[in-house]
Amino acid sequence: MPGIDDGSPDLEHSLSLARAAVDEGITHILATPHHLDGVFVNHADDVVKATAAFQKQLKKNNLPLQVFPGQEIHLSGELPELYADLLGTDERKGFLMIELPCDSVPMYTKRLFFELRKLGTTPVIVHPERNAAIQKEPNILYDFIANGFYAQLTASSLVGLFGEKIEKISRDFIEHGLVQIVASDAHDLEKRQFVLREALVLIRDSYGSAALERFEQSAENLLNGTGPLLSEISEIRPKKRFFFF
C-alpha cells in the first residue's frame, strides 16, 4: 500500500507491485506494514482504511488481486496491553505476525507468546532466518515451534537474495519442519521484488509436491483463521567434522 512504511512510496508504485504480483500468479495478499518497530506506527484502523482505499484502486485498474489488512508487529512486552490495536491474519485475530529484534530473542519472548495465546491468538515469527541469535543457535526456533507457535520464511531468503548463509539456514528450517509459511515480503520492484514463484518452484523441486502443497495451503489457512499445516519437526544438529592426519 502506498506511503505507509518502508515499502511503496506512492500509488503508482503500489499498482506496479500489484501487477507484478498478478504476473506471479498471486490472487490474495495479506498486507503487513510495520507496526511499533521504533520507526513506523500503523494503527489497526488506519491500516484497514488504507487497505480498503487501495482495494478500490485495484478494482478501478482491473487488477484481479484481493488485499487484506494486517501488520508486521515488532516484539514488545506491551503487546497484551496494545492488543486492541493489533491486526491478525484474519478478522478473528487467530494469528499475529510478530517480528523479533534483528539481533536477539529477548528472554521474555516465550512468556509473552503464551500471554498472547491466552488472549486467543497464536504468534507467527516472521523471517526468523534473518535473526542473528537464531542464526547462531537455530534450535531457538525449534523450541518455539515445539511449543505450538509458527514461523514464516521469506521467499527472497530461500532463493539466496540475502546471501548464502541465510539461504542455507532457510533450507535447514524447511528440512527440519521449522517453518510453515513462505511469504513474498515484497517491498519494491528493484531490491525487494516478488520472487515467490521462484521460491515455490525451488520447494517443489527440492522437497517434493507434497511440501509445496503444504506451504500453499498453510498460507490460505492463515487468511481463513485456521492453523498452518505442520510437518514433522526436528532439532538442527551440527554436522560432525572429520579430521584426517
XYZ file of N, CA and C in Angstrom:
735
model
N 0.845 -1.191 0.000
C 0.000 0.000 0.000
C 0.880 1.240 0.000
N 0.438 2.317 -0.614
C 1.303 3.482 -0.814
C 1.559 4.301 0.444
N 2.825 4.665 0.637
C 3.213 5.644 1.638
C 2.948 5.270 3.071
N 2.936 3.976 3.387
C 2.549 3.585 4.742
C 3.737 3.129 5.584
N 4.802 2.630 4.947
C 6.027 2.317 5.698
C 7.217 2.338 4.748
N 8.127 1.358 4.847
C 9.332 1.378 4.022
C 9.137 0.692 2.681
N 7.896 0.437 2.303
C 7.611 -0.189 1.026
C 7.343 0.839 -0.055
N 6.201 0.719 -0.703
C 5.866 1.591 -1.823
C 5.685 3.046 -1.390
N 6.320 3.992 -2.120
C 6.196 5.401 -1.742
C 4.919 6.076 -2.237
N 4.284 5.522 -3.292
C 3.121 6.198 -3.862
C 2.209 5.185 -4.556
N 1.049 5.664 -4.988
C 0.043 4.793 -5.589
C 0.548 4.141 -6.869
N 1.235 4.900 -7.703
C 1.732 4.343 -8.964
C 2.644 3.142 -8.712
N 3.520 3.302 -7.723
C 4.438 2.211 -7.386
C 3.659 1.014 -6.835
N 2.662 1.278 -6.015
C 1.852 0.197 -5.446
C 1.113 -0.575 -6.533
N 0.587 0.136 -7.509
C -0.110 -0.535 -8.605
C 0.859 -1.363 -9.446
N 2.082 -0.864 -9.608
C 3.093 -1.643 -10.333
C 3.432 -2.924 -9.575
N 3.535 -2.811 -8.254
C 3.768 -4.002 -7.431
C 2.593 -4.975 -7.543
N 1.392 -4.447 -7.575
C 0.209 -5.303 -7.707
C 0.226 -6.042 -9.042
N 0.617 -5.357 -10.103
C 0.715 -6.020 -11.414
C 1.766 -7.120 -11.380
N 2.886 -6.848 -10.703
C 3.934 -7.865 -10.574
C 3.415 -9.072 -9.803
N 2.615 -8.825 -8.782
C 2.040 -9.929 -8.008
C 1.113 -10.778 -8.875
N 0.270 -10.117 -9.651
C -0.643 -10.838 -10.544
C 0.150 -11.664 -11.553
N 1.227 -11.089 -12.074
C 2.080 -11.822 -13.021
C 2.705 -13.058 -12.383
N 2.902 -13.009 -11.055
C 3.457 -14.152 -10.321
C 2.396 -15.221 -10.054
N 1.156 -14.924 -10.406
C 0.077 -15.862 -10.137
C -0.562 -15.680 -8.777
N -0.251 -14.578 -8.103
C -0.795 -14.304 -6.773
C -2.196 -13.712 -6.904
N -3.128 -14.211 -6.116
C -4.507 -13.722 -6.152
C -4.934 -13.040 -4.853
N -4.266 -13.369 -3.741
C -4.605 -12.805 -2.432
C -3.320 -12.393 -1.716
N -3.355 -11.234 -1.082
C -2.189 -10.724 -0.352
C -2.624 -10.236 1.026
N -1.861 -10.628 2.030
C -2.015 -10.037 3.358
C -0.996 -8.912 3.466
N -1.470 -7.673 3.485
C -0.577 -6.519 3.595
C -0.159 -6.362 5.051
N 1.147 -6.344 5.296
C 1.642 -6.307 6.682
C 2.628 -5.158 6.883
N 2.149 -3.920 6.898
C 3.049 -2.804 7.194
C 3.620 -2.925 8.602
N 4.828 -2.395 8.769
C 5.491 -2.453 10.071
C 4.687 -1.677 11.117
N 4.687 -2.221 12.326
C 3.974 -1.570 13.430
C 4.813 -1.688 14.695
N 5.047 -0.550 15.342
C 5.752 -0.489 16.632
C 7.216 -0.893 16.533
N 7.843 -0.656 15.369
C 9.246 -1.062 15.202
C 10.242 0.038 15.552
N 9.764 1.106 16.162
C 10.640 2.217 16.510
C 10.689 3.295 15.450
N 10.164 2.978 14.270
C 10.108 3.949 13.172
C 8.663 4.163 12.734
N 7.956 3.073 12.507
C 6.595 3.152 11.987
C 5.573 2.715 13.033
N 4.491 3.466 13.078
C 3.323 3.088 13.877
C 2.132 3.110 12.931
N 1.578 1.938 12.652
C 0.435 1.834 11.748
C -0.737 1.232 12.516
N -1.563 2.110 13.060
C -2.689 1.675 13.881
C -3.662 0.828 13.062
N -4.345 -0.067 13.738
C -5.233 -1.013 13.065
C -6.266 -0.306 12.193
N -6.938 0.689 12.732
C -7.976 1.391 11.964
C -7.400 2.044 10.717
N -6.198 2.608 10.828
C -5.568 3.259 9.679
C -5.233 2.249 8.589
N -4.748 1.080 8.997
C -4.400 0.048 8.013
C -5.653 -0.467 7.313
N -6.722 -0.662 8.063
C -7.979 -1.132 7.476
C -8.490 -0.128 6.446
N -8.451 1.158 6.779
C -8.913 2.191 5.851
C -8.018 2.265 4.618
N -6.699 2.193 4.818
C -5.762 2.257 3.694
C -5.936 1.059 2.770
N -6.192 -0.092 3.354
C -6.395 -1.296 2.546
C -7.663 -1.180 1.707
N -8.726 -0.686 2.306
C -9.983 -0.522 1.572
C -9.826 0.467 0.422
N -9.098 1.561 0.674
C -8.875 2.560 -0.375
C -8.047 1.973 -1.513
N -7.031 1.188 -1.160
C -6.184 0.591 -2.196
C -6.953 -0.479 -2.974
N -7.815 -1.201 -2.301
C -8.618 -2.214 -2.993
C -9.498 -1.565 -4.057
N -10.012 -0.380 -3.775
C -10.804 0.347 -4.768
C -9.956 0.700 -5.983
N -8.696 1.076 -5.747
C -7.801 1.395 -6.857
C -7.486 0.149 -7.684
N -7.347 -0.980 -7.026
C -7.107 -2.228 -7.757
C -8.293 -2.549 -8.668
N -9.495 -2.380 -8.133
C -10.692 -2.637 -8.934
C -10.788 -1.659 -10.100
N -10.475 -0.396 -9.827
C -10.517 0.638 -10.863
C -9.555 0.327 -11.995
N -8.419 -0.290 -11.663
C -7.397 -0.616 -12.659
C -7.499 -2.060 -13.159
N -8.616 -2.699 -12.850
C -8.897 -4.055 -13.341
C -7.804 -5.056 -12.978
N -7.318 -4.953 -11.749
C -6.298 -5.885 -11.269
C -6.965 -6.928 -10.372
N -6.929 -8.201 -10.773
C -7.612 -9.263 -10.017
C -6.821 -9.700 -8.792
N -6.791 -8.823 -7.805
C -6.000 -9.068 -6.601
C -6.804 -8.635 -5.381
N -6.894 -9.501 -4.395
C -7.589 -9.181 -3.149
C -6.554 -8.940 -2.057
N -6.614 -7.756 -1.441
C -5.651 -7.391 -0.397
C -6.374 -7.333 0.945
N -5.765 -7.939 1.950
C -6.335 -7.978 3.295
C -5.451 -7.173 4.250
N -6.051 -6.497 5.227
C -5.266 -5.685 6.166
C -4.594 -6.530 7.241
N -3.332 -6.227 7.494
C -2.589 -6.905 8.553
C -1.489 -5.997 9.068
N -0.652 -6.524 9.900
C 0.501 -5.789 10.436
C 1.654 -6.762 10.649
N 2.866 -6.252 10.490
C 4.053 -6.962 10.970
C 4.443 -6.266 12.268
N 4.140 -6.915 13.379
C 4.196 -6.279 14.694
C 5.533 -6.556 15.351
N 6.238 -5.494 15.694
C 7.535 -5.671 16.355
C 7.323 -6.142 17.789
N 8.149 -7.080 18.199
C 8.035 -7.641 19.542
C 8.151 -6.554 20.607
N 7.249 -6.604 21.562
C 7.255 -5.662 22.677
C 6.535 -6.303 23.850
N 7.036 -6.077 25.042
C 6.377 -6.596 26.228
C 5.016 -5.984 26.467
N 4.691 -4.906 25.751
C 3.420 -4.213 25.933
C 2.321 -4.722 25.002
N 2.612 -5.727 24.179
C 1.625 -6.170 23.192
C 0.290 -6.602 23.805
N 0.271 -7.295 24.951
C -1.042 -7.633 25.517
C -1.888 -6.398 25.835
N -1.244 -5.335 26.318
C -1.974 -4.102 26.625
C -2.411 -3.383 25.343
N -1.685 -3.603 24.253
C -1.988 -2.946 22.981
C -2.827 -3.832 22.070
N -3.327 -4.917 22.597
C -3.953 -5.963 21.783
C -5.081 -5.435 20.897
N -5.854 -4.503 21.389
C -6.995 -3.988 20.626
C -6.556 -3.277 19.353
N -5.307 -2.807 19.317
C -4.798 -2.066 18.164
C -3.954 -2.955 17.242
N -4.024 -4.263 17.457
C -3.245 -5.191 16.641
C -4.149 -5.891 15.635
N -3.623 -6.086 14.432
C -4.345 -6.816 13.393
C -3.737 -8.199 13.224
N -4.598 -9.189 13.120
C -4.139 -10.540 12.862
C -4.227 -10.873 11.387
N -4.087 -12.152 11.082
C -4.150 -12.588 9.686
C -5.589 -12.782 9.223
N -6.522 -12.735 10.151
C -7.936 -12.859 9.827
C -8.723 -11.978 10.793
N -10.008 -11.839 10.554
C -10.828 -10.928 11.358
C -10.912 -11.346 12.820
N -10.798 -12.627 13.098
C -10.887 -13.095 14.482
C -9.549 -12.972 15.214
N -8.530 -12.534 14.509
C -7.211 -12.333 15.094
C -6.646 -13.651 15.643
N -6.824 -14.717 14.863
C -6.344 -16.016 15.296
C -4.830 -16.128 15.316
N -4.171 -15.329 14.465
C -2.715 -15.385 14.357
C -2.166 -13.974 14.189
N -1.047 -13.695 14.860
C -0.370 -12.404 14.746
C 1.002 -12.612 14.124
N 1.367 -11.744 13.182
C 2.693 -11.796 12.571
C 3.642 -10.970 13.437
N 4.589 -11.631 14.084
C 5.477 -10.981 15.045
C 6.902 -10.938 14.509
N 7.485 -9.748 14.539
C 8.877 -9.553 14.126
C 9.760 -9.443 15.367
N 10.761 -10.306 15.458
C 11.724 -10.238 16.555
C 12.747 -9.142 16.281
N 13.458 -8.667 17.301
C 14.601 -7.786 17.046
C 15.578 -8.490 16.102
N 16.308 -7.726 15.315
C 17.160 -8.344 14.297
C 18.342 -9.103 14.886
N 18.745 -8.783 16.116
C 19.974 -9.360 16.655
C 19.778 -10.213 17.902
N 18.542 -10.402 18.346
C 18.349 -11.128 19.605
C 16.950 -11.719 19.683
N 16.782 -12.608 20.658
C 15.461 -13.117 21.034
C 15.328 -12.841 22.531
N 14.623 -11.790 22.914
C 14.549 -11.415 24.328
C 14.072 -12.558 25.221
N 14.550 -12.555 26.454
C 14.232 -13.620 27.401
C 12.721 -13.750 27.635
N 12.000 -12.646 27.520
C 10.570 -12.667 27.829
C 9.709 -13.162 26.670
N 10.315 -13.478 25.527
C 9.543 -13.753 24.316
C 8.558 -14.901 24.488
N 9.024 -16.035 25.006
C 8.127 -17.192 25.127
C 6.984 -16.892 26.099
N 7.310 -16.248 27.219
C 6.260 -15.894 28.181
C 5.216 -14.989 27.531
N 5.691 -14.023 26.756
C 4.783 -13.112 26.064
C 3.904 -13.868 25.066
N 4.505 -14.805 24.341
C 3.731 -15.583 23.373
C 2.606 -16.363 24.057
N 2.896 -16.918 25.225
C 1.853 -17.634 25.949
C 0.769 -16.674 26.439
N 1.148 -15.464 26.813
C 0.153 -14.461 27.210
C -0.758 -14.120 26.035
N -0.170 -13.971 24.851
C -0.966 -13.680 23.662
C -1.891 -14.845 23.326
N -1.404 -16.053 23.533
C -2.250 -17.220 23.263
C -3.471 -17.224 24.188
N -3.288 -16.799 25.443
C -4.426 -16.727 26.369
C -5.472 -15.722 25.888
N -5.021 -14.741 25.104
C -5.950 -13.750 24.560
C -6.656 -14.265 23.308
N -6.252 -15.441 22.841
C -6.924 -16.055 21.701
C -6.174 -15.988 20.395
N -4.903 -15.610 20.442
C -4.129 -15.505 19.207
C -2.837 -16.303 19.331
N -2.334 -16.774 18.200
C -1.084 -17.527 18.174
C -0.048 -16.747 17.373
N 1.107 -16.443 17.951
C 2.142 -15.710 17.225
C 2.765 -16.534 16.095
N 3.055 -15.834 15.016
C 3.820 -16.381 13.893
C 5.087 -15.542 13.780
N 6.241 -16.150 13.969
C 7.511 -15.423 13.888
C 7.857 -15.211 12.422
N 8.022 -13.955 12.018
C 8.351 -13.678 10.620
C 9.866 -13.592 10.431
N 10.299 -13.996 9.265
C 11.707 -14.086 8.844
C 12.688 -14.439 9.975
N 12.491 -15.577 10.647
C 13.437 -15.982 11.704
C 14.839 -16.226 11.175
N 14.934 -16.535 9.886
C 16.246 -16.820 9.291
C 17.153 -15.601 9.269
N 16.586 -14.411 9.450
C 17.380 -13.189 9.428
C 17.702 -12.674 10.828
N 17.319 -13.422 11.849
C 17.611 -13.046 13.233
C 18.980 -13.588 13.621
N 19.869 -12.721 14.089
C 21.255 -13.114 14.365
C 21.356 -14.181 15.445
N 20.536 -14.088 16.477
C 20.583 -15.075 17.562
C 20.133 -16.445 17.076
N 19.111 -16.477 16.235
C 18.625 -17.751 15.700
C 19.611 -18.324 14.693
N 20.270 -17.465 13.938
C 21.317 -17.949 13.033
C 22.412 -18.665 13.816
N 22.756 -18.109 14.963
C 23.817 -18.692 15.792
C 23.346 -19.967 16.474
N 22.092 -19.994 16.913
C 21.525 -21.167 17.590
C 20.131 -21.446 17.020
N 20.074 -22.181 15.896
C 18.796 -22.398 15.207
C 17.735 -23.093 16.047
N 18.154 -23.846 17.056
C 17.164 -24.577 17.842
C 16.365 -23.684 18.786
N 16.725 -22.403 18.850
C 15.824 -21.437 19.499
C 14.473 -21.484 18.797
N 14.514 -21.555 17.466
C 13.267 -21.627 16.698
C 12.555 -22.957 16.940
N 13.325 -24.032 17.008
C 12.724 -25.346 17.289
C 11.893 -25.287 18.574
N 12.398 -24.642 19.588
C 11.698 -24.569 20.872
C 10.351 -23.865 20.730
N 10.314 -22.799 19.923
C 9.041 -22.099 19.714
C 8.052 -22.984 18.963
N 8.513 -23.653 17.921
C 7.617 -24.494 17.128
C 7.125 -25.674 17.963
N 8.010 -26.248 18.774
C 7.627 -27.373 19.632
C 6.572 -26.964 20.655
N 6.506 -25.680 20.974
C 5.514 -25.170 21.924
C 4.236 -24.677 21.242
N 4.097 -24.966 19.955
C 2.845 -24.682 19.276
C 2.757 -23.350 18.569
N 3.884 -22.661 18.415
C 3.895 -21.412 17.668
C 4.348 -21.697 16.233
N 4.348 -20.670 15.388
C 4.637 -20.886 13.974
C 5.717 -19.921 13.493
N 6.207 -20.180 12.280
C 7.230 -19.306 11.704
C 7.009 -19.173 10.202
N 7.342 -18.003 9.698
C 7.169 -17.682 8.282
C 8.511 -17.318 7.663
N 8.858 -18.008 6.604
C 10.108 -17.794 5.881
C 9.893 -16.772 4.771
N 10.914 -15.980 4.475
C 10.838 -15.023 3.375
C 11.355 -15.665 2.091
N 10.596 -15.523 1.012
C 10.964 -16.145 -0.263
C 12.348 -15.717 -0.729
N 12.656 -14.431 -0.581
C 13.954 -13.930 -1.046
C 15.111 -14.529 -0.264
N 14.876 -14.919 0.986
C 15.917 -15.598 1.760
C 16.211 -16.968 1.159
N 15.151 -17.675 0.797
C 15.293 -19.033 0.285
C 15.996 -19.070 -1.065
N 15.785 -18.054 -1.893
C 16.401 -18.070 -3.229
C 17.763 -17.382 -3.248
N 18.266 -16.986 -2.082
C 19.638 -16.512 -1.990
C 19.863 -15.024 -2.099
N 18.814 -14.231 -2.068
C 18.994 -12.788 -2.236
C 19.588 -12.117 -1.003
N 19.583 -12.809 0.135
C 20.218 -12.282 1.346
C 21.557 -12.969 1.631
N 22.058 -13.725 0.662
C 23.360 -14.367 0.821
C 23.264 -15.855 1.117
N 24.410 -16.529 0.968
C 24.460 -17.985 1.106
C 24.126 -18.460 2.520
N 24.584 -17.729 3.527
C 24.339 -18.148 4.911
C 22.850 -18.215 5.213
N 22.132 -17.177 4.826
C 20.695 -17.140 5.093
C 19.957 -18.133 4.198
N 20.429 -18.328 2.986
C 19.829 -19.344 2.114
C 19.959 -20.734 2.742
N 21.131 -21.034 3.292
C 21.355 -22.358 3.888
C 20.459 -22.578 5.102
N 20.386 -21.594 5.984
C 19.559 -21.788 7.177
C 18.083 -21.859 6.804
N 17.693 -21.180 5.731
C 16.312 -21.277 5.250
C 16.000 -22.705 4.821
N 16.933 -23.317 4.107
C 16.759 -24.715 3.692
C 16.733 -25.641 4.912
N 17.604 -25.359 5.873
C 17.616 -26.169 7.100
C 16.258 -26.116 7.799
N 15.682 -24.931 7.858
C 14.386 -24.779 8.524
C 13.302 -25.597 7.818
N 13.323 -25.602 6.490
C 12.342 -26.398 5.750
C 12.563 -27.883 6.011
N 13.813 -28.310 5.924
C 14.134 -29.732 6.079
C 13.787 -30.257 7.469
N 13.814 -29.383 8.464
C 13.518 -29.799 9.834
C 12.103 -29.410 10.279
N 11.287 -28.931 9.348
C 9.894 -28.628 9.656
C 9.675 -27.416 10.533
N 10.630 -26.484 10.534
C 10.566 -25.364 11.479
C 9.928 -24.105 10.908
N 9.563 -24.111 9.641
C 8.801 -23.002 9.055
C 7.582 -23.591 8.356
N 6.466 -22.877 8.444
C 5.210 -23.400 7.913
C 4.643 -22.560 6.774
N 5.135 -21.346 6.619
C 4.625 -20.438 5.596
C 5.804 -19.808 4.876
N 5.627 -19.549 3.581
C 6.600 -18.774 2.812
C 5.904 -17.510 2.338
N 6.510 -16.361 2.593
C 5.912 -15.073 2.237
C 6.758 -14.355 1.208
N 6.129 -13.506 0.425
C 6.871 -12.731 -0.570
C 7.722 -11.656 0.092
N 7.159 -10.961 1.091
C 7.818 -9.828 1.754
C 8.315 -8.811 0.738
N 7.577 -8.676 -0.365
C 7.976 -7.728 -1.407
C 7.783 -6.297 -0.917
N 8.789 -5.462 -1.192
C 8.753 -4.057 -0.791
C 8.747 -3.112 -1.995
N 9.417 -3.524 -3.072
C 9.580 -2.637 -4.221
C 9.834 -3.478 -5.462
N 10.158 -2.809 -6.572
C 10.395 -3.508 -7.836
C 11.873 -3.633 -8.165
N 12.730 -3.174 -7.249
C 14.161 -3.191 -7.525
C 14.891 -4.218 -6.649
N 15.010 -3.943 -5.354
C 15.795 -4.804 -4.469
C 14.957 -5.845 -3.734
N 13.691 -5.557 -3.473
C 12.845 -6.461 -2.671
C 11.579 -6.798 -3.463
N 11.776 -7.321 -4.668
C 10.661 -7.612 -5.548
C 10.042 -8.982 -5.248
N 8.993 -9.327 -5.994
C 8.347 -10.623 -5.824
C 9.220 -11.735 -6.403
N 9.547 -12.713 -5.562
C 10.245 -13.919 -6.032
C 9.543 -15.158 -5.455
N 8.258 -15.006 -5.151
C 7.528 -16.096 -4.506
C 7.434 -17.316 -5.414
N 7.160 -17.088 -6.700
C 7.058 -18.224 -7.619
C 8.373 -18.993 -7.669
N 9.481 -18.270 -7.740
C 10.794 -18.918 -7.768
C 11.014 -19.756 -6.508
N 10.631 -19.212 -5.359
C 10.802 -19.942 -4.100
C 9.932 -21.193 -4.057
N 8.703 -21.085 -4.533
C 7.808 -22.242 -4.508
C 8.260 -23.330 -5.475
N 8.791 -22.932 -6.620
C 9.352 -23.915 -7.557
C 10.542 -24.620 -6.922
N 11.371 -23.850 -6.215
C 12.520 -24.445 -5.523
C 12.050 -25.466 -4.487
N 11.015 -25.122 -3.739
C 10.480 -26.056 -2.741
C 9.974 -27.324 -3.411
N 9.243 -27.174 -4.495
C 8.725 -28.356 -5.205
C 9.855 -29.235 -5.723
N 10.859 -28.601 -6.345
C 11.950 -29.366 -6.944
C 12.860 -30.002 -5.897
N 13.014 -29.342 -4.748
C 13.937 -29.837 -3.720
C 13.271 -30.761 -2.708
N 11.983 -30.507 -2.418
C 11.335 -31.227 -1.319
C 10.058 -31.953 -1.727
N 9.655 -31.793 -2.985
C 8.516 -32.544 -3.488
C 7.210 -31.767 -3.530
N 6.271 -32.300 -4.297
C 4.975 -31.638 -4.484
C 4.175 -31.550 -3.191
N 4.335 -32.554 -2.323
C 3.587 -32.527 -1.056
C 4.016 -31.346 -0.196
N 5.318 -31.056 -0.184
C 5.813 -29.905 0.580
C 5.270 -28.605 -0.004
N 5.272 -28.503 -1.330
C 4.732 -27.313 -1.982
C 3.267 -27.117 -1.605
N 2.486 -28.168 -1.696
C 1.061 -28.073 -1.374
C 0.850 -27.687 0.087
N 1.714 -28.178 0.957
C 1.590 -27.847 2.383
C 1.817 -26.354 2.619
N 2.842 -25.794 1.986
C 3.116 -24.365 2.158
C 1.995 -23.513 1.562
N 1.501 -23.905 0.399
C 0.429 -23.129 -0.227
C -0.850 -23.188 0.611
N -1.182 -24.356 1.122
C -2.390 -24.497 1.935
C -2.253 -23.750 3.254
N -1.050 -23.739 3.815
C -0.829 -23.042 5.088
C -1.068 -21.547 4.950
N -0.635 -20.974 3.820
C -0.865 -19.547 3.588
C -2.360 -19.256 3.501
N -3.085 -20.110 2.794
C -4.539 -19.942 2.693
C -5.202 -20.098 4.058
N -4.716 -21.058 4.826
C -5.289 -21.283 6.156
C -5.158 -20.058 7.056
N -4.016 -19.374 6.971
C -3.823 -18.185 7.802
C -4.876 -17.128 7.510
N -5.162 -16.905 6.233
C -6.169 -15.909 5.866
C -7.561 -16.325 6.336
N -7.772 -17.625 6.438
C -9.077 -18.131 6.874
C -9.161 -18.319 8.382
N -8.039 -18.041 9.078
C -8.053 -18.139 10.533
C -7.871 -19.535 11.076
N -7.442 -20.459 10.217
C -7.135 -21.812 10.684
C -5.624 -22.007 10.665
N -5.154 -22.994 11.381
C -3.714 -23.141 11.574
C -2.968 -23.621 10.349
N -1.710 -23.208 10.213
C -0.849 -23.749 9.162
C -0.686 -25.254 9.329
N -0.384 -25.920 8.227
C -0.150 -27.357 8.270
C 1.254 -27.626 8.787
N 1.379 -28.656 9.581
C 2.665 -28.987 10.185
C 3.265 -30.219 9.535
N 4.580 -30.241 9.463
C 5.304 -31.455 9.119
C 6.077 -31.875 10.362
N 6.679 -33.035 10.318
C 7.452 -33.499 11.467
C 8.602 -32.539 11.739
N 8.765 -32.145 13.004
C 9.836 -31.213 13.341
C 10.983 -31.952 14.020
N 12.167 -31.404 13.858
C 13.350 -31.988 14.500
C 14.368 -30.893 14.754
N 15.213 -31.127 15.736
C 16.271 -30.175 16.031
C 17.327 -30.192 14.932
N 17.992 -29.064 14.778
C 19.091 -28.960 13.816
C 20.383 -29.246 14.562
N 20.994 -30.349 14.233
C 22.230 -30.744 14.918
C 23.430 -30.408 14.054
N 24.512 -29.918 14.670
C 25.725 -29.612 13.902
C 26.249 -30.862 13.209
N 26.686 -30.690 11.985
C 27.251 -31.825 11.270
C 28.624 -32.156 11.834
N 28.874 -33.448 11.966
C 30.161 -33.882 12.500
C 31.277 -33.576 11.510
N 32.379 -33.150 12.070
C 33.548 -32.877 11.238
C 34.576 -33.987 11.439
N 35.169 -34.400 10.360
C 36.174 -35.455 10.423
C 37.527 -34.864 10.054
N 38.505 -35.186 10.843
C 39.857 -34.675 10.604
C 40.768 -35.846 10.247
N 41.550 -35.655 9.233
C 42.474 -36.689 8.785
C 43.896 -36.185 8.955
N 44.748 -37.066 9.461
C 46.147 -36.688 9.694
C 47.054 -37.563 8.829
